[in-house]
């Protein structure tokens, strides 16, 4: 899938749409999810055009991959979650339920999060 430069997270990166920013460095931007599923629900995105983790792990330079993963950890520590813990999730493609085609990692925390994934119907 080709990267769509008009996806909503690309527009947030360009400053065309506001976000509730949590963290920013050279590699990543983190902001609160507009429809939170936990007391803490933050999205961490790379500052580069990758559709998903599949695309990112095939194409991205090592420096960006390292910087992005470090940023995810830094966001969690900035939010004070490292002791109690938290959950990371990245939806990829159709079966993953990905809605926004710019790589993002969901960071959930602030309560006991329960089962990892609901049972199938
Ligand atoms: P996914 O299904 O993994 O693609 O998740 C996309 C996430 O982006 C959802 O949790 C949405 O609530 C969130 N979202 C969509 N638009 C915005 C926005 N403008 N600001 C913050 N979060 C958003």
XYZ file of N, CA and C and ligand atoms in Angstrom:
386
model
N 0.850 -1.199 0.000
C 0.000 0.000 0.000
C 0.891 1.256 0.000
N 0.616 2.164 -0.931
C 1.395 3.408 -1.002
C 0.993 4.339 0.149
N 1.950 5.101 0.598
C 1.686 6.046 1.687
C 0.820 7.200 1.183
N -0.235 7.508 1.924
C -1.122 8.617 1.582
C -0.698 9.859 2.379
N -0.104 10.845 1.726
C 0.409 12.006 2.478
C -0.685 12.880 3.084
N -1.938 12.569 2.775
C -3.040 13.341 3.363
C -3.751 12.611 4.489
N -3.149 11.494 4.965
C -3.784 10.835 6.110
C -3.713 11.763 7.330
N -4.580 11.485 8.287
C -4.767 12.456 9.381
C -3.500 12.641 10.225
N -2.698 11.599 10.379
C -1.492 11.761 11.196
C -0.414 12.531 10.433
N -0.381 12.382 9.115
C 0.525 13.220 8.315
C 0.140 14.687 8.483
N -1.141 14.933 8.520
C -1.608 16.318 8.671
C -1.291 16.848 10.067
N -1.350 15.990 11.076
C -0.940 16.404 12.425
C 0.556 16.731 12.422
N 1.359 15.883 11.770
C 2.815 16.133 11.714
C 3.123 17.466 11.034
N 2.341 17.819 10.031
C 2.572 19.091 9.327
C 1.966 20.280 10.060
N 1.282 20.019 11.168
C 0.689 21.114 11.948
C -0.606 21.634 11.360
N -1.191 20.869 10.432
C -2.447 21.313 9.810
C -3.653 20.998 10.679
N -3.494 20.017 11.547
C -4.559 19.606 12.476
C -3.930 19.597 13.864
N -4.627 20.131 14.867
C -4.033 20.164 16.212
C -4.033 18.785 16.864
N -3.159 18.636 17.846
C -3.173 17.431 18.669
C -2.812 17.837 20.079
N -3.135 16.947 21.036
C -2.719 17.178 22.429
C -1.367 16.493 22.617
N -0.317 17.244 22.351
C 1.039 16.695 22.315
C 1.518 16.264 23.702
N 2.158 15.110 23.744
C 2.734 14.566 24.981
C 4.254 14.634 24.930
N 4.808 14.393 23.744
C 6.261 14.227 23.617
C 6.639 14.440 22.158
N 7.835 14.999 21.966
C 8.346 15.139 20.607
C 9.865 15.106 20.645
N 10.465 14.410 19.704
C 11.912 14.510 19.511
C 12.182 14.442 18.007
N 13.423 14.196 17.615
C 13.762 14.214 16.193
C 13.074 13.097 15.406
N 12.704 12.026 16.106
C 12.219 10.833 15.422
C 10.718 10.612 15.533
N 10.109 11.163 16.587
C 8.741 10.757 16.907
C 7.939 11.891 17.514
N 6.633 11.759 17.365
C 5.673 12.654 18.018
C 4.684 11.766 18.755
N 4.302 12.177 19.958
C 3.294 11.437 20.723
C 2.202 12.396 21.154
N 0.957 11.906 21.066
C -0.181 12.762 21.423
C -1.310 11.877 21.935
N -2.236 12.501 22.663
C -3.362 11.755 23.220
C -4.313 11.314 22.112
N -4.767 10.056 22.229
C -5.784 9.559 21.302
C -7.083 10.337 21.529
N -7.746 10.687 20.441
C -8.959 11.490 20.506
C -10.129 10.701 21.112
N -10.022 9.386 21.119
C -11.107 8.518 21.615
C -10.494 7.488 22.575
N -10.087 7.950 23.781
C -9.262 7.091 24.649
C -9.990 5.851 25.148
N -9.258 4.729 25.140
C -9.793 3.448 25.614
C -9.249 3.070 26.989
N -8.476 3.941 27.595
C -7.906 3.702 28.917
C -7.595 5.075 29.512
N -7.371 5.156 30.837
C -7.049 6.460 31.433
C -5.876 7.147 30.746
N -4.893 6.373 30.330
C -3.831 6.896 29.472
C -3.938 6.171 28.135
N -4.104 6.901 27.080
C -4.118 6.318 25.724
C -3.438 7.327 24.807
N -2.195 7.033 24.518
C -1.348 7.940 23.735
C -0.924 7.214 22.464
N -0.807 7.947 21.382
C -0.315 7.408 20.121
C 1.086 7.939 19.876
N 1.994 7.063 19.512
C 3.362 7.468 19.173
C 3.556 7.181 17.686
N 3.981 8.203 16.947
C 4.148 8.039 15.493
C 5.546 8.495 15.082
N 6.109 7.834 14.075
C 7.402 8.304 13.559
C 7.198 9.557 12.709
N 8.225 10.391 12.690
C 8.171 11.613 11.868
C 8.661 11.314 10.457
N 8.092 10.300 9.862
C 8.483 9.908 8.512
C 7.347 9.084 7.938
N 7.247 9.033 6.612
C 6.066 8.462 5.975
C 6.110 6.944 5.832
N 5.666 6.236 6.854
C 5.542 4.781 6.802
C 4.109 4.396 7.116
N 3.563 3.494 6.310
C 2.154 3.113 6.448
C 1.914 2.329 7.731
N 2.834 1.420 8.040
C 2.604 0.481 9.146
C 3.943 -0.050 9.631
N 3.870 -0.884 10.657
C 5.099 -1.506 11.158
C 5.715 -2.439 10.114
N 4.889 -2.985 9.244
C 5.430 -3.825 8.164
C 6.319 -2.989 7.244
N 5.747 -1.906 6.770
C 6.485 -0.974 5.921
C 7.758 -0.473 6.637
N 7.583 -0.063 7.874
C 8.676 0.522 8.662
C 9.828 -0.462 8.831
N 9.499 -1.713 9.162
C 10.569 -2.679 9.437
C 11.242 -3.161 8.161
N 10.609 -2.952 7.016
C 11.263 -3.278 5.748
C 12.103 -2.128 5.223
N 11.625 -0.903 5.384
C 12.185 0.222 4.640
C 12.953 1.251 5.474
N 12.657 1.372 6.742
C 13.196 2.503 7.503
C 14.674 2.295 7.849
N 15.444 3.379 7.873
C 16.839 3.265 8.296
C 16.940 2.903 9.787
N 18.043 2.233 10.104
C 18.219 1.738 11.477
C 18.153 2.858 12.503
N 18.683 4.025 12.159
C 18.685 5.137 13.112
C 17.257 5.558 13.468
N 16.378 5.557 12.477
C 14.990 5.931 12.737
C 14.271 4.856 13.544
N 14.531 3.592 13.206
C 13.900 2.507 13.972
C 14.322 2.597 15.435
N 15.611 2.772 15.667
C 16.093 2.879 17.051
C 15.505 4.111 17.727
N 15.501 5.227 17.021
C 14.983 6.461 17.613
C 13.511 6.355 17.949
N 12.763 5.697 17.075
C 11.332 5.554 17.319
C 11.079 4.656 18.531
N 11.755 3.529 18.591
C 11.549 2.612 19.726
C 11.979 3.290 21.028
N 13.082 4.014 20.990
C 13.494 4.747 22.196
C 12.449 5.781 22.592
N 11.854 6.429 21.603
C 10.835 7.442 21.903
C 9.636 6.816 22.613
N 9.242 5.615 22.182
C 8.106 4.955 22.838
C 8.415 4.760 24.328
N 9.604 4.284 24.629
C 9.997 4.109 26.032
C 10.040 5.428 26.781
N 10.538 6.457 26.119
C 10.632 7.770 26.764
C 9.246 8.325 27.082
N 8.304 8.113 26.180
C 6.930 8.581 26.416
C 6.362 7.889 27.655
N 6.521 6.579 27.726
C 5.984 5.832 28.875
C 6.603 6.323 30.176
N 7.904 6.579 30.172
C 8.551 7.069 31.393
C 8.082 8.478 31.713
N 7.935 9.315 30.698
C 7.448 10.678 30.943
C 6.058 10.652 31.579
N 5.263 9.653 31.219
C 3.912 9.520 31.770
C 3.919 8.793 33.112
N 5.094 8.369 33.576
C 5.219 7.725 34.887
C 4.683 6.305 34.918
N 4.713 5.613 33.787
C 4.091 4.298 33.692
C 5.059 3.138 33.874
N 6.365 3.422 33.965
C 7.319 2.311 33.866
C 7.222 1.338 35.035
N 6.819 1.791 36.236
C 6.739 0.864 37.367
C 5.472 0.029 37.332
N 4.334 0.674 37.152
C 3.067 -0.078 37.152
C 2.872 -0.857 35.859
N 3.445 -0.370 34.785
C 3.340 -1.079 33.513
C 2.330 -0.447 32.582
N 2.326 -0.966 31.381
C 1.470 -0.405 30.330
C 1.399 -1.414 29.192
N 0.669 -1.070 28.160
C 0.533 -1.971 27.014
C 0.771 -1.197 25.728
N 1.507 -1.829 24.831
C 1.713 -1.281 23.489
C 0.952 -2.130 22.486
N 0.413 -1.461 21.479
C -0.335 -2.174 20.439
C -0.173 -1.426 19.130
N 0.066 -2.140 18.063
C 0.098 -1.510 16.754
C -0.744 -2.333 15.791
N -1.796 -1.731 15.276
C -2.658 -2.405 14.316
C -2.042 -2.285 12.932
N -2.042 -3.399 12.212
C -1.411 -3.431 10.891
C -2.403 -4.008 9.888
N -2.784 -3.186 8.932
C -3.603 -3.667 7.822
C -5.012 -4.051 8.204
N -5.656 -4.716 7.267
C -7.095 -5.001 7.393
C -7.413 -5.891 8.594
N -6.754 -7.039 8.700
C -7.078 -7.931 9.814
C -6.665 -7.324 11.148
N -5.674 -6.461 11.140
C -5.266 -5.784 12.363
C -6.213 -4.660 12.765
N -7.096 -4.271 11.857
C -8.046 -3.198 12.178
C -7.434 -1.815 12.101
N -6.385 -1.665 11.309
C -5.735 -0.351 11.199
C -6.637 0.619 10.450
N -6.888 1.779 11.067
C -7.748 2.788 10.435
C -6.935 3.920 9.821
N -5.878 4.321 10.481
C -5.081 5.450 9.990
C -3.788 4.892 9.383
N -3.553 5.145 8.085
C -2.417 4.517 7.397
C -1.098 5.267 7.554
N -0.769 5.613 8.800
C 0.565 6.105 9.167
C 0.918 5.324 10.430
N 2.066 4.647 10.420
C 2.462 3.827 11.568
C 2.211 4.553 12.892
N 1.537 3.851 13.797
C 1.360 4.391 15.148
C 1.354 3.246 16.140
N 1.919 3.527 17.305
C 1.873 2.593 18.420
C 0.945 3.193 19.462
N -0.072 2.413 19.837
C -0.950 2.827 20.941
C -0.247 2.493 22.247
N -0.262 3.416 23.188
C 0.287 3.178 24.521
C -0.876 3.350 25.499
N -1.231 2.242 26.158
C -2.352 2.248 27.105
C -1.817 2.088 28.516
N -2.415 2.772 29.485
C -2.017 2.603 30.870
C -2.989 3.292 31.803
N -2.591 3.309 33.092
C -3.399 4.018 34.081
C -4.411 3.145 34.779
N -4.539 1.892 34.372
C -5.378 0.922 35.085
C -4.909 -0.478 34.690
N -5.389 -1.481 35.450
C -5.124 -2.854 35.047
C -5.861 -3.102 33.745
N -5.151 -3.585 32.750
C -5.706 -3.601 31.402
C -6.418 -4.900 31.035
N -6.359 -5.900 31.901
C -7.121 -7.116 31.641
C -6.521 -7.961 30.547
N -7.379 -8.753 29.933
C -6.909 -9.718 28.937
C -6.308 -9.014 27.739
N -5.383 -9.706 27.142
C -4.644 -9.098 26.052
C -5.545 -8.819 24.852
N -6.440 -9.743 24.578
C -7.256 -9.616 23.368
C -8.559 -10.353 23.641
N -9.707 -9.820 23.227
C -10.966 -10.508 23.503
C -11.034 -11.846 22.778
N -11.778 -12.784 23.357
C -11.998 -14.050 22.660
C -12.779 -13.797 21.372
N -12.560 -14.658 20.424
C -13.332 -14.552 19.172
C -14.794 -14.862 19.475
N -15.692 -14.335 18.685
C -17.143 -14.581 18.868
C -17.461 -16.047 18.601
P -5.937 2.368 14.419
O -7.250 1.624 14.387
O -4.855 1.603 15.105
O -5.554 2.901 13.073
O -6.189 3.593 15.395
C -6.346 4.912 14.996
C -6.527 5.720 16.255
O -6.393 7.082 15.918
C -7.898 5.548 16.935
O -7.684 5.103 18.276
C -8.497 6.947 16.879
O -9.245 7.272 18.026
C -7.259 7.821 16.742
N -7.440 9.127 16.097
C -8.062 9.379 14.923
N -8.002 10.690 14.628
C -7.309 11.279 15.638
C -6.901 12.610 15.919
N -7.195 13.623 15.093
N -6.211 12.848 17.050
C -5.909 11.835 17.895
N -6.262 10.558 17.685
C -6.954 10.281 16.578
